[in-house]
PDB file of C-alpha atoms in Angstrom:
ATOM      1  CA  UNK A   1      69.409 -53.932  24.940  1.00 46.00           C
ATOM      2  CA  UNK A   2      69.609 -57.054  22.791  1.00 68.00           C
ATOM      3  CA  UNK A   3      72.531 -58.084  20.624  1.00 79.00           C
ATOM      4  CA  UNK A   4      70.782 -56.967  17.441  1.00 71.00           C
ATOM      5  CA  UNK A   5      70.027 -53.577  18.991  1.00 80.00           C
ATOM      6  CA  UNK A   6      73.663 -53.211  20.027  1.00 82.00           C
ATOM      7  CA  UNK A   7      74.823 -54.265  16.589  1.00 83.00           C
ATOM      8  CA  UNK A   8      72.511 -51.756  14.919  1.00 84.00           C
ATOM      9  CA  UNK A   9      73.833 -48.935  17.105  1.00 86.00           C
ATOM     10  CA  UNK A  10      77.423 -49.839  16.256  1.00 84.00           C
ATOM     11  CA  UNK A  11      76.625 -50.179  12.556  1.00 86.00           C
ATOM     12  CA  UNK A  12      74.774 -46.855  12.463  1.00 85.00           C
ATOM     13  CA  UNK A  13      77.803 -45.219  14.030  1.00 86.00           C
ATOM     14  CA  UNK A  14      80.161 -46.800  11.506  1.00 85.00           C
ATOM     15  CA  UNK A  15      77.904 -45.820   8.600  1.00 86.00           C
ATOM     16  CA  UNK A  16      77.781 -42.203   9.809  1.00 90.00           C
ATOM     17  CA  UNK A  17      81.553 -42.075   9.465  1.00 89.00           C
ATOM     18  CA  UNK A  18      81.706 -44.015   6.234  1.00 90.00           C
ATOM     19  CA  UNK A  19      78.415 -44.645   4.426  1.00 90.00           C
ATOM     20  CA  UNK A  20      80.197 -46.533   1.646  1.00 93.00           C
ATOM     21  CA  UNK A  21      80.904 -49.651   3.743  1.00 92.00           C
ATOM     22  CA  UNK A  22      79.004 -52.347   1.853  1.00 95.00           C
ATOM     23  CA  UNK A  23      79.713 -54.943   4.535  1.00 93.00           C
ATOM     24  CA  UNK A  24      78.275 -52.715   7.253  1.00 93.00           C
ATOM     25  CA  UNK A  25      75.100 -52.188   5.218  1.00 95.00           C
ATOM     26  CA  UNK A  26      74.812 -55.959   4.802  1.00 95.00           C
ATOM     27  CA  UNK A  27      75.346 -56.516   8.536  1.00 93.00           C
ATOM     28  CA  UNK A  28      72.698 -53.883   9.256  1.00 93.00           C
ATOM     29  CA  UNK A  29      70.338 -55.775   6.961  1.00 94.00           C
ATOM     30  CA  UNK A  30      71.012 -59.018   8.825  1.00 93.00           C
ATOM     31  CA  UNK A  31      70.421 -57.377  12.221  1.00 92.00           C
ATOM     32  CA  UNK A  32      67.138 -55.913  10.953  1.00 93.00           C
ATOM     33  CA  UNK A  33      66.180 -59.297   9.501  1.00 94.00           C
ATOM     34  CA  UNK A  34      66.749 -60.880  12.904  1.00 91.00           C
ATOM     35  CA  UNK A  35      64.385 -58.300  14.403  1.00 92.00           C
ATOM     36  CA  UNK A  36      61.685 -59.200  11.884  1.00 94.00           C
ATOM     37  CA  UNK A  37      62.032 -55.863  10.066  1.00 95.00           C
ATOM     38  CA  UNK A  38      62.171 -57.435   6.633  1.00 97.00           C
ATOM     39  CA  UNK A  39      61.374 -54.334   4.544  1.00 97.00           C
ATOM     40  CA  UNK A  40      64.137 -52.380   6.293  1.00 96.00           C
ATOM     41  CA  UNK A  41      66.471 -55.348   5.953  1.00 96.00           C
ATOM     42  CA  UNK A  42      65.916 -55.396   2.187  1.00 98.00           C
ATOM     43  CA  UNK A  43      66.625 -51.662   1.991  1.00 97.00           C
ATOM     44  CA  UNK A  44      69.928 -52.136   3.821  1.00 96.00           C
ATOM     45  CA  UNK A  45      70.852 -55.111   1.638  1.00 98.00           C
ATOM     46  CA  UNK A  46      69.988 -53.129  -1.483  1.00 98.00           C
ATOM     47  CA  UNK A  47      72.352 -50.380  -0.320  1.00 97.00           C
ATOM     48  CA  UNK A  48      75.087 -52.988   0.215  1.00 97.00           C
ATOM     49  CA  UNK A  49      74.438 -54.409  -3.261  1.00 98.00           C
ATOM     50  CA  UNK A  50      74.498 -50.918  -4.788  1.00 97.00           C
ATOM     51  CA  UNK A  51      77.938 -50.381  -3.233  1.00 97.00           C
ATOM     52  CA  UNK A  52      79.242 -53.878  -3.996  1.00 97.00           C
ATOM     53  CA  UNK A  53      77.158 -55.967  -6.424  1.00 98.00           C
ATOM     54  CA  UNK A  54      79.479 -58.934  -5.822  1.00 97.00           C
ATOM     55  CA  UNK A  55      78.598 -59.241  -2.117  1.00 97.00           C
ATOM     56  CA  UNK A  56      76.957 -62.674  -2.091  1.00 97.00           C
ATOM     57  CA  UNK A  57      75.829 -62.423   1.542  1.00 96.00           C
ATOM     58  CA  UNK A  58      73.815 -59.273   0.801  1.00 97.00           C
ATOM     59  CA  UNK A  59      72.025 -61.081  -2.030  1.00 98.00           C
ATOM     60  CA  UNK A  60      71.393 -64.062   0.242  1.00 97.00           C
ATOM     61  CA  UNK A  61      70.065 -61.939   3.095  1.00 97.00           C
ATOM     62  CA  UNK A  62      67.811 -60.065   0.679  1.00 98.00           C
ATOM     63  CA  UNK A  63      66.494 -63.381  -0.650  1.00 98.00           C
ATOM     64  CA  UNK A  64      65.656 -64.622   2.832  1.00 96.00           C
ATOM     65  CA  UNK A  65      63.782 -61.420   3.661  1.00 97.00           C
ATOM     66  CA  UNK A  66      61.887 -61.456   0.363  1.00 98.00           C
ATOM     67  CA  UNK A  67      60.796 -65.030   1.021  1.00 97.00           C
ATOM     68  CA  UNK A  68      59.417 -64.105   4.437  1.00 96.00           C
ATOM     69  CA  UNK A  69      57.576 -61.159   2.881  1.00 97.00           C
ATOM     70  CA  UNK A  70      55.784 -63.544   0.509  1.00 97.00           C
ATOM     71  CA  UNK A  71      57.799 -62.839  -2.635  1.00 97.00           C
ATOM     72  CA  UNK A  72      59.200 -66.269  -3.548  1.00 97.00           C
ATOM     73  CA  UNK A  73      60.115 -65.348  -7.125  1.00 97.00           C
ATOM     74  CA  UNK A  74      62.067 -62.298  -5.961  1.00 98.00           C
ATOM     75  CA  UNK A  75      63.660 -64.472  -3.276  1.00 98.00           C
ATOM     76  CA  UNK A  76      64.763 -67.036  -5.874  1.00 98.00           C
ATOM     77  CA  UNK A  77      66.254 -64.315  -8.065  1.00 98.00           C
ATOM     78  CA  UNK A  78      68.278 -62.933  -5.153  1.00 98.00           C
ATOM     79  CA  UNK A  79      69.347 -66.377  -3.923  1.00 98.00           C
ATOM     80  CA  UNK A  80      70.347 -67.452  -7.414  1.00 98.00           C
ATOM     81  CA  UNK A  81      72.515 -64.327  -7.676  1.00 98.00           C
ATOM     82  CA  UNK A  82      74.093 -65.137  -4.289  1.00 98.00           C
ATOM     83  CA  UNK A  83      74.865 -68.676  -5.465  1.00 98.00           C
ATOM     84  CA  UNK A  84      76.205 -67.418  -8.800  1.00 98.00           C
ATOM     85  CA  UNK A  85      78.611 -65.163  -6.881  1.00 98.00           C
ATOM     86  CA  UNK A  86      79.539 -67.828  -4.321  1.00 98.00           C
ATOM     87  CA  UNK A  87      78.644 -71.367  -5.386  1.00 98.00           C
ATOM     88  CA  UNK A  88      79.774 -72.673  -1.966  1.00 98.00           C
ATOM     89  CA  UNK A  89      77.301 -70.464  -0.038  1.00 97.00           C
ATOM     90  CA  UNK A  90      75.549 -73.310   1.785  1.00 98.00           C
ATOM     91  CA  UNK A  91      72.937 -71.161   3.550  1.00 97.00           C
ATOM     92  CA  UNK A  92      71.782 -69.723   0.208  1.00 98.00           C
ATOM     93  CA  UNK A  93      71.427 -73.247  -1.202  1.00 98.00           C
ATOM     94  CA  UNK A  94      69.382 -74.266   1.837  1.00 98.00           C
ATOM     95  CA  UNK A  95      67.132 -71.215   1.647  1.00 97.00           C
ATOM     96  CA  UNK A  96      66.728 -71.832  -2.103  1.00 98.00           C
ATOM     97  CA  UNK A  97      65.446 -75.289  -1.169  1.00 98.00           C
ATOM     98  CA  UNK A  98      62.869 -73.802   1.204  1.00 97.00           C
ATOM     99  CA  UNK A  99      61.655 -71.317  -1.403  1.00 98.00           C
ATOM    100  CA  UNK A 100      61.365 -74.002  -4.090  1.00 98.00           C
ATOM    101  CA  UNK A 101      59.553 -76.248  -1.638  1.00 97.00           C
ATOM    102  CA  UNK A 102      57.059 -73.468  -0.871  1.00 96.00           C
ATOM    103  CA  UNK A 103      56.399 -73.225  -4.618  1.00 96.00           C
ATOM    104  CA  UNK A 104      55.698 -76.964  -4.866  1.00 97.00           C
ATOM    105  CA  UNK A 105      58.892 -77.621  -6.814  1.00 98.00           C
ATOM    106  CA  UNK A 106      59.945 -80.595  -4.688  1.00 98.00           C
ATOM    107  CA  UNK A 107      62.512 -82.168  -7.026  1.00 98.00           C
ATOM    108  CA  UNK A 108      64.393 -78.877  -7.429  1.00 98.00           C
ATOM    109  CA  UNK A 109      64.132 -78.251  -3.690  1.00 98.00           C
ATOM    110  CA  UNK A 110      65.661 -81.663  -2.969  1.00 98.00           C
ATOM    111  CA  UNK A 111      68.628 -80.825  -5.206  1.00 98.00           C
ATOM    112  CA  UNK A 112      69.158 -77.513  -3.402  1.00 98.00           C
ATOM    113  CA  UNK A 113      68.891 -79.139   0.045  1.00 98.00           C
ATOM    114  CA  UNK A 114      71.354 -81.840  -0.991  1.00 98.00           C
ATOM    115  CA  UNK A 115      73.822 -79.220  -2.230  1.00 98.00           C
ATOM    116  CA  UNK A 116      73.499 -77.282   1.037  1.00 98.00           C
ATOM    117  CA  UNK A 117      74.164 -80.454   3.019  1.00 97.00           C
ATOM    118  CA  UNK A 118      77.128 -81.346   0.780  1.00 97.00           C
ATOM    119  CA  UNK A 119      78.566 -77.899   1.539  1.00 97.00           C
ATOM    120  CA  UNK A 120      78.191 -78.460   5.266  1.00 97.00           C
ATOM    121  CA  UNK A 121      74.938 -76.648   6.043  1.00 96.00           C
ATOM    122  CA  UNK A 122      73.413 -77.625   9.356  1.00 89.00           C
ATOM    123  CA  UNK A 123      70.203 -76.093  10.652  1.00 75.00           C
TER     124      UNK A 123
END
């Protein structure tokens, strides 16, 4: 059993006991994302956001999954919300750069990449 599988089992157990744990829903979304289950990841992130709309990581994870599902505009909306909530969220800035780059918006992408680097993002 891989680490993501183990994490999902633990998170499912925690959520059975307390389904209102926004952080656990976000972590479930990230584990699903890492398994390539992007639709399920978005569902888990949406549940986290429903429980705690200020959870920047849930917005960021949702944005990454939306981008990989071919929804760059939805991804930008989610990433922008993540950055609004946590302006020092370097990974969200970096992913914003990738989404903008995929849309041919190179100048904006360069600004986002530079901000991510300034905040310490390393790939």
